[in-house]
Short mmCIF file of C-alpha atoms in Angstrom, two decimals:
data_model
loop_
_atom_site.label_atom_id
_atom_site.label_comp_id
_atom_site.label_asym_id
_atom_site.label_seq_id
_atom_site.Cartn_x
_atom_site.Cartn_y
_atom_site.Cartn_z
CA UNK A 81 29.13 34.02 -10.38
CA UNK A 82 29.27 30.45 -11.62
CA UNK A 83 29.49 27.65 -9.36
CA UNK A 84 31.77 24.96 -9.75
CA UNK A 85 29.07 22.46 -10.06
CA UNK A 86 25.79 23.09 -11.88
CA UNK A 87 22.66 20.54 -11.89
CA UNK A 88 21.07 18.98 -14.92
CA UNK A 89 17.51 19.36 -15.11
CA UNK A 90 15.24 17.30 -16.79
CA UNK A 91 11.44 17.20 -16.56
CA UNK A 92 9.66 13.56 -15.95
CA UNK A 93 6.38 13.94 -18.27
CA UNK A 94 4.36 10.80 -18.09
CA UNK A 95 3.43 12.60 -20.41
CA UNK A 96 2.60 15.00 -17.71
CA UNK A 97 2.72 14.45 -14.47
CA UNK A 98 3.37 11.32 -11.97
CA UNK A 99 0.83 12.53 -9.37
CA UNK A 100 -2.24 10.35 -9.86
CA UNK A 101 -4.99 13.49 -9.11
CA UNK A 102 -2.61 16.23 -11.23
CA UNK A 103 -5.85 16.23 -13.76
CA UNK A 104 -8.11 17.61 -11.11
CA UNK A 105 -6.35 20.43 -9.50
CA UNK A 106 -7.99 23.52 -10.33
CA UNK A 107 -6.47 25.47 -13.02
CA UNK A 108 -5.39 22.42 -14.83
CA UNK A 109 -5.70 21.15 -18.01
CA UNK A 110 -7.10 17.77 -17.45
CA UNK A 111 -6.68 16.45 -21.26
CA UNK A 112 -2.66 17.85 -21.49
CA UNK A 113 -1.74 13.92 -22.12
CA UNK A 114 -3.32 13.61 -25.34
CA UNK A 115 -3.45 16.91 -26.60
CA UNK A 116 -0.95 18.00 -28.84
CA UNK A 117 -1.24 22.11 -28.74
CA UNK A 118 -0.53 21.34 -25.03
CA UNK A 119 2.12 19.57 -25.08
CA UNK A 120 3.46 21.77 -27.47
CA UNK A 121 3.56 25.12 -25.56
CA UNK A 122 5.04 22.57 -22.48
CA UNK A 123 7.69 21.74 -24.00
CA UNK A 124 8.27 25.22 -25.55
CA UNK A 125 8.14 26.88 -21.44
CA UNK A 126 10.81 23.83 -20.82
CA UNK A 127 13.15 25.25 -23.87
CA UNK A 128 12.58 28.54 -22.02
CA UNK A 129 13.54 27.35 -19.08
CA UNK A 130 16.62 25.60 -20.22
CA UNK A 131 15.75 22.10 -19.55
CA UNK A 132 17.94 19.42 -20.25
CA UNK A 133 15.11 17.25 -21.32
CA UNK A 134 11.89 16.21 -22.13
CA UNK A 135 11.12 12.83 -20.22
CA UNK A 136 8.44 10.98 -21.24
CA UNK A 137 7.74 7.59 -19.60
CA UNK A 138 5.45 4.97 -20.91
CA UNK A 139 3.33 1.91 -20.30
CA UNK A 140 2.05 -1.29 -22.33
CA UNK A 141 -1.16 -1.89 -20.82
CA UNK A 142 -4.10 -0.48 -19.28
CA UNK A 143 -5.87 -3.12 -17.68
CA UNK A 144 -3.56 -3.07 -15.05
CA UNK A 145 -6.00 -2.45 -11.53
CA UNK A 146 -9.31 -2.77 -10.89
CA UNK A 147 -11.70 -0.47 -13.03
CA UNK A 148 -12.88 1.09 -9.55
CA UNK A 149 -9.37 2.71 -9.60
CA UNK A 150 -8.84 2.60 -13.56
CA UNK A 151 -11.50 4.99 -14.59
CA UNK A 152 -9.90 7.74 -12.36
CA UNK A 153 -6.71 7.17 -13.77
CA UNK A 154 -5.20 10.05 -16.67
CA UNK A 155 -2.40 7.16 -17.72
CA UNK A 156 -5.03 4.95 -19.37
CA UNK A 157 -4.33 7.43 -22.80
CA UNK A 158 -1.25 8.77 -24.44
CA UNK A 159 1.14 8.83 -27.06
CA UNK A 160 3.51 6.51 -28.17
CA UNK A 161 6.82 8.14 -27.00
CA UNK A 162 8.54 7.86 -30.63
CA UNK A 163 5.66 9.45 -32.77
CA UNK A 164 5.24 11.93 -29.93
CA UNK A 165 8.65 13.24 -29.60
CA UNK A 166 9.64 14.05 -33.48
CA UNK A 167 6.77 16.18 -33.32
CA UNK A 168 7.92 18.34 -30.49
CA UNK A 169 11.36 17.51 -32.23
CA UNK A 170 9.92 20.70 -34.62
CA UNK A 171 8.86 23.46 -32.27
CA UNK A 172 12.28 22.63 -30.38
CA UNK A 173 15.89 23.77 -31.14
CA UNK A 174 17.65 22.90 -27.50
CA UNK A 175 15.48 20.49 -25.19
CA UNK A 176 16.19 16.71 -25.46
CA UNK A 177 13.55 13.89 -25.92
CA UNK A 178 14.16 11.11 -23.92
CA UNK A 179 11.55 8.08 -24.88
CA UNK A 180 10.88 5.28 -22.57
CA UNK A 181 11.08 1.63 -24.84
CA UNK A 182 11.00 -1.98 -23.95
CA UNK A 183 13.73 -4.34 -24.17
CA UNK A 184 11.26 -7.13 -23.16
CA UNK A 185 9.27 -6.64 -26.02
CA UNK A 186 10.14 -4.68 -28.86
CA UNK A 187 12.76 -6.02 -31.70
CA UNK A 188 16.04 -4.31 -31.00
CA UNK A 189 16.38 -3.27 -35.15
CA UNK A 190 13.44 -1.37 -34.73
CA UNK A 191 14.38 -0.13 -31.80
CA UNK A 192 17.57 0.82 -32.95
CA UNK A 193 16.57 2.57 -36.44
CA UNK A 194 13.39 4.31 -34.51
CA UNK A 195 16.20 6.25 -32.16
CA UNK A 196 18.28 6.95 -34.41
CA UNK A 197 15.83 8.27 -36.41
CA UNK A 198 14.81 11.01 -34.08
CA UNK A 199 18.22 11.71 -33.13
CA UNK A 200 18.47 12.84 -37.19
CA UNK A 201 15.12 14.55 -37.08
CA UNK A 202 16.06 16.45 -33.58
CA UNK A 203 19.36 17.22 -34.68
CA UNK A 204 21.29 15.18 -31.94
CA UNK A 205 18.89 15.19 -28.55
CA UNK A 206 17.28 12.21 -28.77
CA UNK A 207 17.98 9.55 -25.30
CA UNK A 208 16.61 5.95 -24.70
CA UNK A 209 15.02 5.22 -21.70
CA UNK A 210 16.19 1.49 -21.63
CA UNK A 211 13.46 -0.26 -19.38
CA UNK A 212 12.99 -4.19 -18.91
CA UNK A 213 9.33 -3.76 -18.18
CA UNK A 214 8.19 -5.19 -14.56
CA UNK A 215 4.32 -4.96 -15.58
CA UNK A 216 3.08 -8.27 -15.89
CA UNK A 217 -0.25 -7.13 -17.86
CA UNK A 218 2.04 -5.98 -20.61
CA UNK A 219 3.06 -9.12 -21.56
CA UNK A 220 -0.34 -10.16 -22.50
CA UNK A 221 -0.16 -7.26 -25.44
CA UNK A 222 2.45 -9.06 -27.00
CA UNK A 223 1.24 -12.82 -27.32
CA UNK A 224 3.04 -13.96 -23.74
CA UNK A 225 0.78 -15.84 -21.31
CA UNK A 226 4.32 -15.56 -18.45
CA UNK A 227 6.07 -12.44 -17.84
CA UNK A 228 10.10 -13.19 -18.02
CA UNK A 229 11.60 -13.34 -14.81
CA UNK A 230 13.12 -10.39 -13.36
CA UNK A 231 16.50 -11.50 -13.74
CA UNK A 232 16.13 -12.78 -17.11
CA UNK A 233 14.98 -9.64 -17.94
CA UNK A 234 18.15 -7.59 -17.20
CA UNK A 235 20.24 -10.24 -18.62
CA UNK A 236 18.14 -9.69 -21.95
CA UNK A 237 18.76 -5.82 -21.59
CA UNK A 238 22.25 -6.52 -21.58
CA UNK A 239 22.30 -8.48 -24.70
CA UNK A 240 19.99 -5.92 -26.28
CA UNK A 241 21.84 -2.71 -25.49
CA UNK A 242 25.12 -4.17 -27.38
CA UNK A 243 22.63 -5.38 -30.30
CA UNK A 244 21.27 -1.71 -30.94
CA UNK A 245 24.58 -0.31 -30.08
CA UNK A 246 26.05 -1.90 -32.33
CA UNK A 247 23.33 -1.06 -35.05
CA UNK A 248 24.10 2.40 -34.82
CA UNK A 249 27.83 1.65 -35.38
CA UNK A 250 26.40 0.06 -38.82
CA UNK A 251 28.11 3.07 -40.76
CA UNK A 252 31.16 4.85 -40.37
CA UNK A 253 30.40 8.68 -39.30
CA UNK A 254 31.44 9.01 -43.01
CA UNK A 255 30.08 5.73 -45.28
CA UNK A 256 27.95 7.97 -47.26
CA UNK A 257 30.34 9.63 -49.84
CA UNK A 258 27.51 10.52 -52.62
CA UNK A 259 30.08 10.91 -55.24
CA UNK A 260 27.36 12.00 -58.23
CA UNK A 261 29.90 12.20 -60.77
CA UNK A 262 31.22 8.41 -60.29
CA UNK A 263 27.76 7.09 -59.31
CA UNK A 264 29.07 5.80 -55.76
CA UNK A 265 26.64 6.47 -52.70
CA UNK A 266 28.55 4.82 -50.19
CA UNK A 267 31.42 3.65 -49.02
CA UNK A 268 31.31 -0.24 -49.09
CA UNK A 269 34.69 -0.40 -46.67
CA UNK A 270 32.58 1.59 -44.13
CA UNK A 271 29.63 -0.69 -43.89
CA UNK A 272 29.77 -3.29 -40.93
CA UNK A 273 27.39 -6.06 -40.94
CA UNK A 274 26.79 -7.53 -37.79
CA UNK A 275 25.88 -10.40 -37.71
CA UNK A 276 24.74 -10.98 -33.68
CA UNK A 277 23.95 -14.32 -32.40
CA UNK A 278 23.30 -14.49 -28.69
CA UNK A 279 21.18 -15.81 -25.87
CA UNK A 280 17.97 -14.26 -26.52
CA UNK A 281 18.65 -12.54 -29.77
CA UNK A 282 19.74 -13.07 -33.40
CA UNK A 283 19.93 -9.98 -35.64
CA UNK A 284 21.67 -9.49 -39.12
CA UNK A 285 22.06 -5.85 -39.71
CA UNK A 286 22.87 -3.67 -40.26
CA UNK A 287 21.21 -0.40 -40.07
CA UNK A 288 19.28 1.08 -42.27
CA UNK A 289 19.88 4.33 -41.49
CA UNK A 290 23.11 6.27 -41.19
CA UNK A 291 24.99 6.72 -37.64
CA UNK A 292 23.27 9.17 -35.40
CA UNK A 293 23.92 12.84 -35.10
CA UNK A 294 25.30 12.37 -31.30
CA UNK A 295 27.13 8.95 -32.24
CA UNK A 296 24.64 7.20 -29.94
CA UNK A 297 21.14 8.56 -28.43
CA UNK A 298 21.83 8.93 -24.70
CA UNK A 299 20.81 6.06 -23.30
CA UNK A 300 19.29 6.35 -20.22
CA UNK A 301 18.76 3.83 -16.84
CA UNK A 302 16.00 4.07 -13.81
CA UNK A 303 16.46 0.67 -12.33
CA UNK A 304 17.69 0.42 -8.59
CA UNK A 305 17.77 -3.22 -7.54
CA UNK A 306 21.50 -4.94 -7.94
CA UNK A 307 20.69 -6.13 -11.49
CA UNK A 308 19.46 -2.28 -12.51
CA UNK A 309 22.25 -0.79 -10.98
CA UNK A 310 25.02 -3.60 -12.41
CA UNK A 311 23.26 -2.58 -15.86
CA UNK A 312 23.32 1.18 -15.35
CA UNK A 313 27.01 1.34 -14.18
CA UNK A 314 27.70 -1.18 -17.25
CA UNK A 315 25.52 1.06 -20.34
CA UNK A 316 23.94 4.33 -18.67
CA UNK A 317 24.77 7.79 -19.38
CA UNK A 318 22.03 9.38 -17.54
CA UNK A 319 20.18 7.09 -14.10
CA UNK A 320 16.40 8.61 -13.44
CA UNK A 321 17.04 7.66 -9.94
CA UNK A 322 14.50 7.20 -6.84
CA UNK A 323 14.14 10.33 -4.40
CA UNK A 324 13.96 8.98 -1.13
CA UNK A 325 16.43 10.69 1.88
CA UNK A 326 19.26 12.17 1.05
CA UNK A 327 21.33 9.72 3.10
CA UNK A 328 19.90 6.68 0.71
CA UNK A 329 20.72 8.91 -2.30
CA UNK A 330 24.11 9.51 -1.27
CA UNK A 331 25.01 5.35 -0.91
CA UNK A 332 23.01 5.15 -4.48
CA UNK A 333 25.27 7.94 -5.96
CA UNK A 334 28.88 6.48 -4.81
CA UNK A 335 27.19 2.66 -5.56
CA UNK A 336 27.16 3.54 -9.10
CA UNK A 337 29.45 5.57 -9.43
CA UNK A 338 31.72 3.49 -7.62
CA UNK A 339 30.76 0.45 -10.41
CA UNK A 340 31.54 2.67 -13.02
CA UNK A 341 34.88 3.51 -12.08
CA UNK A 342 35.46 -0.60 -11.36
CA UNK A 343 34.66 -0.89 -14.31
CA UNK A 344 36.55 1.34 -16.23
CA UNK A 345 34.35 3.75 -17.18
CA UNK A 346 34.81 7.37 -15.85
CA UNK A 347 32.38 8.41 -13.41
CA UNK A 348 32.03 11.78 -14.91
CA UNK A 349 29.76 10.75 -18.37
CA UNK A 350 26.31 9.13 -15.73
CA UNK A 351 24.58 12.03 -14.49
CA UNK A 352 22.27 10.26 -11.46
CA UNK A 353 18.99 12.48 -12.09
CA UNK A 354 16.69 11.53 -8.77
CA UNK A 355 13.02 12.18 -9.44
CA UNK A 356 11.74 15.33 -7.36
CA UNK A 357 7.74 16.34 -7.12
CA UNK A 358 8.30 20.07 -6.82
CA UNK A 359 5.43 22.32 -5.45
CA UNK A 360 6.46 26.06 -5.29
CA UNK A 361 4.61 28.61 -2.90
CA UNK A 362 4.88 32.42 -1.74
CA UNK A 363 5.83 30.85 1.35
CA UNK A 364 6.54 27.37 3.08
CA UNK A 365 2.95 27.45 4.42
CA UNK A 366 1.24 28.35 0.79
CA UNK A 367 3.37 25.22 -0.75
CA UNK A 368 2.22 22.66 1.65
CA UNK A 369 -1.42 24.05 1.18
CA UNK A 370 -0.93 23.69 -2.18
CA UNK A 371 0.33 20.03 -1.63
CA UNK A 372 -2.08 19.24 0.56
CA UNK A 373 -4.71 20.31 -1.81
CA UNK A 374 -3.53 17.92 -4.37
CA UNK A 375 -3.05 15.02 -1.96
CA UNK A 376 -6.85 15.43 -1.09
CA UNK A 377 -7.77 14.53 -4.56
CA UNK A 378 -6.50 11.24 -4.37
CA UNK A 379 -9.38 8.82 -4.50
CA UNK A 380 -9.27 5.84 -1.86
CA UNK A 381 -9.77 3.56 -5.05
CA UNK A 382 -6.70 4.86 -6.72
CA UNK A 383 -3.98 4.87 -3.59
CA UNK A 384 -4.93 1.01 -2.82
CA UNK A 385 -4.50 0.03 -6.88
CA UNK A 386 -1.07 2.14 -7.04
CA UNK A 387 -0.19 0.48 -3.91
CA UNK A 388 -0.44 -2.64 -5.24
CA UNK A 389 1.12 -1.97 -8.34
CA UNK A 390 4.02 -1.05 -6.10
CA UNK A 391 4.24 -3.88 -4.15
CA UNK A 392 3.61 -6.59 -6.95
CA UNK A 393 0.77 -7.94 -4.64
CA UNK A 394 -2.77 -7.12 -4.33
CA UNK A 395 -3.61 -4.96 -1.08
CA UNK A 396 -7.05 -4.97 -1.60
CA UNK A 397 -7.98 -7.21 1.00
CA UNK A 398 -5.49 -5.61 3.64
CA UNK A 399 -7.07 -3.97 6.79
CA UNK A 400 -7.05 -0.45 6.07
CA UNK A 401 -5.98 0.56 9.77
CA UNK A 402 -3.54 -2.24 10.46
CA UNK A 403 0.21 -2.31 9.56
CA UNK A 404 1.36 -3.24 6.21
CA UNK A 405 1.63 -7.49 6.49
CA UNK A 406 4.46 -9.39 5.24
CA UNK A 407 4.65 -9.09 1.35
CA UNK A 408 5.93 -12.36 -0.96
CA UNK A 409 8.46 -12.21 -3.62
CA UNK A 410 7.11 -11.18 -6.84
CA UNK A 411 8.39 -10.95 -10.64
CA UNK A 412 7.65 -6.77 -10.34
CA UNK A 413 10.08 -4.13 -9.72
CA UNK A 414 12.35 -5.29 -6.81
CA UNK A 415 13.47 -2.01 -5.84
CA UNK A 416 9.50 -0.11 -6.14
CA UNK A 417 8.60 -2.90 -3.66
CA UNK A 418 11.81 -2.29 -1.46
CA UNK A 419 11.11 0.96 -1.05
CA UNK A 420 7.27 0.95 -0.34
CA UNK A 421 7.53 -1.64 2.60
CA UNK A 422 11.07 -0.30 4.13
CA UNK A 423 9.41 3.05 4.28
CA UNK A 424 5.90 1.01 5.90
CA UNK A 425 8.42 -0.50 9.05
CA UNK A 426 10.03 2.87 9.19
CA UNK A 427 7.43 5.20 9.91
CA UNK A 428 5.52 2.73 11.47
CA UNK A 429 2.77 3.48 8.55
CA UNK A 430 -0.73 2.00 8.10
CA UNK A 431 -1.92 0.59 4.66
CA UNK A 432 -4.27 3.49 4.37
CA UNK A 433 -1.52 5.94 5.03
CA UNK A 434 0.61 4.12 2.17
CA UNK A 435 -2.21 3.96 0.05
CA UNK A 436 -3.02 7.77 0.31
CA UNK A 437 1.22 8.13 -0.20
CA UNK A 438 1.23 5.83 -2.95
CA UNK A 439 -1.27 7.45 -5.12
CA UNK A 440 -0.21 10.76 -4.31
CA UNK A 441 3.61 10.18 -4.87
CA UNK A 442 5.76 8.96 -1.68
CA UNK A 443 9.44 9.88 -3.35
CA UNK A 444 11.31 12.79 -2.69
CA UNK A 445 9.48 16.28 -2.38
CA UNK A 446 10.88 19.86 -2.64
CA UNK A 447 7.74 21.74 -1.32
CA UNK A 448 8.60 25.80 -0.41
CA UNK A 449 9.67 28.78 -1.67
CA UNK A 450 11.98 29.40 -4.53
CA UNK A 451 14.89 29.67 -1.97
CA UNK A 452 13.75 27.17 0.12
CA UNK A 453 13.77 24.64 -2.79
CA UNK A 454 17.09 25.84 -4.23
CA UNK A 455 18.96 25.38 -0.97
CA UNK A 456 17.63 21.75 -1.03
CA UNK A 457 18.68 21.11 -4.71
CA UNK A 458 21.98 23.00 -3.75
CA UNK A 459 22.54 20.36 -0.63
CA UNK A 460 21.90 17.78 -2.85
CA UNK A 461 23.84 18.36 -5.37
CA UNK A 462 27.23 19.38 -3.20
CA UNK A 463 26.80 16.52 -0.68
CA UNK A 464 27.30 13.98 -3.97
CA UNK A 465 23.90 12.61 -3.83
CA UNK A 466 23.02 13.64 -7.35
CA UNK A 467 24.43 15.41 -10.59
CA UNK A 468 20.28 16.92 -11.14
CA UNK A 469 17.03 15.96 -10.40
CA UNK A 470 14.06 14.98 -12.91
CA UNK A 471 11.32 17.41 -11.65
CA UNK A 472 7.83 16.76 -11.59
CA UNK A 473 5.80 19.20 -11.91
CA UNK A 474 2.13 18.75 -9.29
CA UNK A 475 -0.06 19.51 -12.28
CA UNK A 476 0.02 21.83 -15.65
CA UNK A 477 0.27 24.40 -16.53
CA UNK A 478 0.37 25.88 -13.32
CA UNK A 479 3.02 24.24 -11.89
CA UNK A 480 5.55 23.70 -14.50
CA UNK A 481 4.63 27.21 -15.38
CA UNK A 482 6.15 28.40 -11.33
CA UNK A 483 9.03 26.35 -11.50
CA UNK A 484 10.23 27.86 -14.89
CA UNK A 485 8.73 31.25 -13.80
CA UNK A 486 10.36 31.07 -10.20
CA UNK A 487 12.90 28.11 -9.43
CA UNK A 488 15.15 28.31 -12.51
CA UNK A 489 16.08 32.36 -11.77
CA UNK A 490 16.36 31.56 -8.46
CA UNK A 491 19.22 29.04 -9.57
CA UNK A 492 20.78 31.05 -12.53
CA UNK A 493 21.30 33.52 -9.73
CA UNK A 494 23.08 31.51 -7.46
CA UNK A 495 25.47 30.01 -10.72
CA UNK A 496 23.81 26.13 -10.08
CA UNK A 497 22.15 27.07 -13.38
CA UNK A 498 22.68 27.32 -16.94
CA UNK A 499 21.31 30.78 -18.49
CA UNK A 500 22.08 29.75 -21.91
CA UNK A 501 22.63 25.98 -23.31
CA UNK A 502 25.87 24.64 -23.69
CA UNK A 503 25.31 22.85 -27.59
CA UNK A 504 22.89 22.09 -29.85
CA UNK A 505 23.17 17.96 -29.02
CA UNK A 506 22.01 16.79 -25.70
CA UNK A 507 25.23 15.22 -25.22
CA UNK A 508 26.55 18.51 -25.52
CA UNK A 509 24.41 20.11 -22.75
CA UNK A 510 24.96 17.10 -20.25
CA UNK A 511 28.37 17.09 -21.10
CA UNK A 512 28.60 13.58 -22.05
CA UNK A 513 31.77 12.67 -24.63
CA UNK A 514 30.44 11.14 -28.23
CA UNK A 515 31.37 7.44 -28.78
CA UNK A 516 33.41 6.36 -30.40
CA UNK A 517 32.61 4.03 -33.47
CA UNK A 518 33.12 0.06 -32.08
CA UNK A 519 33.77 -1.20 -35.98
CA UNK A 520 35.37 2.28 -37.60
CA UNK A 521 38.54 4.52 -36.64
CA UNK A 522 37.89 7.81 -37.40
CA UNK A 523 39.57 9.20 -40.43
CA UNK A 524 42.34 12.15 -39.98
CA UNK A 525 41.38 14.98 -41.80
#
């Protein structure tokens, strides 16, 4: 049986995991973020699995919280997402490699030619992760004494994601001719220069590289306050959305979705992708043991420096067993702070108990049995509150290991699954149409 709707999967590897004590469960392999065999045979169990994707977030900066809660912290190395991902680009025939980079700081040439570069040396799966950045420290890496204000920031994205667009349009899909016996490499008539001169930006062009396998890498959204989702209904093909209830998911799905379709754009090519910690057990009780276990490893130090990394405000000085005070504006994610204090008035939540949920992960959690979890995704997916889910796996192996192992048959056998990809591109397996050349008309024949 195949159902008539079937969820995209991808995994969310920072390069790992998201859960700040996944290093120190037992059984896991507490260097997997910097070492390469690992990484390797994770992203080969993904390909088994039939993953979508490879996620891989990143960050700018390390000095970001106090060293009490910095030395406990597995973040503080990996690899650069774009010299990472060609790599696994090798061992890899079928699973996608989304990277995370900056619009805030990186040029958008290099940007462009890096992406389209591993979209040639993949084959076609290569996605951008377009982010704006909301960590202040960053900008200290990159000569800036003042962050750029948040909405600045989007309004730069905008501007950047039709400058590297536009550099993979550089060449028609079929500029390079090669004629050896005339001498003629190109096609001079399919070469568009182009010349961009905008608010933040000024770049010649055009590429030096030829136009990607998939047209355009995915490109790929996670921001949730009005400017992120204005943005991602505007450029994104695939939103790494927030968990959260199922109710907030649902008004986040038909949002966006709803601003696509204003817009012109067919609802259809976004697949909204909500983040989902997933900790699989024998039975309901086993999985929140399991859970639990890992939320015990959670140093103090570490929930109260991820909380305030979450709320763009120091809680250090915060009574511990008193409610969560009133929190000023800041130039940090607007919707990461959003969500952290609606969920402190809702549940009536001390800073302690934030602090333990903030370093532990506080978004949406599938924690059961193989069933249990597939009737969740199943709800989710048929009540329009997401196309997928980006799992997250509680540590590794072990854990990505039971969800390949025990979730994914569970959901090939009830049809919400691919058993065998779609195409070799990632477009392909998402289902996402090619674009179109901006400068070019494709030529009959």
């Amino acid at each position: 049986m195949t159902a008539s709707r079937q969820l995209r999967l991808g995994a969310f590897m920072r390069p790992v995991g998201i859960h700040t004590a996944w290093w120190r469960y037992p059984g896991a392999w507490p260097d997997a973020n910097f070492n390469i065999e690992h990484l390797i045979r994770l992203a080969k169990k993904l390909e088994q699995g039939r993953f979508d994707a490879f996620f891989m977030a990143d960050h700018l900066s390390v000095l970001n919280m106090p060293m009490a809660a910095l030395k406990r912290s597995a973040t503080v190395t990996s690899f650069d997402p774009l010299t990472l991902l060609p790599a696994l680009a090798m061992v890899t025939d079928h699973l996608g490699l989304i990277a995370t980079a900056s619009t805030t700081f990186e040029p958008p040439y290099l940007i462009a030619r890096r992406f389209a570069s591993l979209d040639h040396i993949s084959g076609g799966r290569a996605a951008w992760n377009l982010v704006t950045t909301s960590n202040p420290d960053a900008a200290l890496n990159f000569g800036l004494t003042e962050h750029l204000e948040h909405g600045e920031r989007y309004r730069r994205a905008r501007e950047f994601f039709d400058v590297v667009t536009g550099l993979w349009d550089s060449w028609a899909d079929d500029a390079f001719i090669r004629d050896v016996e005339n001498g003629v490499y190109f096609d001079p008539e399919r070469l568009h220069v182009l010349d961009h001169e905008g608010e933040f930006l000024s770049v010649r062009g055009p590429l030096n590289i030829a136009r990607p396998v998939q047209g355009w890498p995915v490109i790929v959204q996670a921001g949730a306050s009005e400017a992120g989702r204005q943005l991602a209904a505007e450029t994104a093909e695939v939103i790494f959305a927030s968990g959260g209830n199922l109710a907030d998911a649902k008004g986040f799905y038909a949002d966006v979705k709803g601003r696509m379709a204003t817009l012109g754009r067919d609802p259809e090519h976004m697949k909204i992708l909500p983040g989902a910690l997933v900790v699989v057990g024998d039975s309901a009780a086993e999985a929140r043991d399991k859970r639990a276990r890992l939320d015990s490893l959670v140093h103090p130090d570490s929930g109260i420096a991820s909380l305030s990394i979450a709320l763009g405000h120091d809680a250090s000085g915060f009574d511990l067993d008193g409610p969560l005070p009133e929190i000023p504006e800041s130039n940090a994610s607007k919707s990461g702070r959003q969500r952290v204090i609606d969920r402190a008035r809702r549940d009536n939540l001390t800073v302690r108990q934030l602090a333990r949920i903030a370093g532990s992960y506080g978004g949406l959690a599938l924690v059961g049995t193989e069933e249990m979890i597939a009737d969740q995704m199943e709800e989710w997916l048929y009540g329009n509150a997401c196309d997928g889910f980006n799992i997250m796996f509680p540590w590794v192996p072990g854990g990505l290991d039971e969800f390949v192992d025990r979730v994914v048959p569970e959901l090939q056998r009830r049809g919400l699954f691919r058993r065998e990809y779609e195409g070799r591109t990632l477009r392909e397996n998402l289902g996402l149409p090619r674009p179109q050349n901006r400068f070019f008309a494709q030529r009959a024949g």
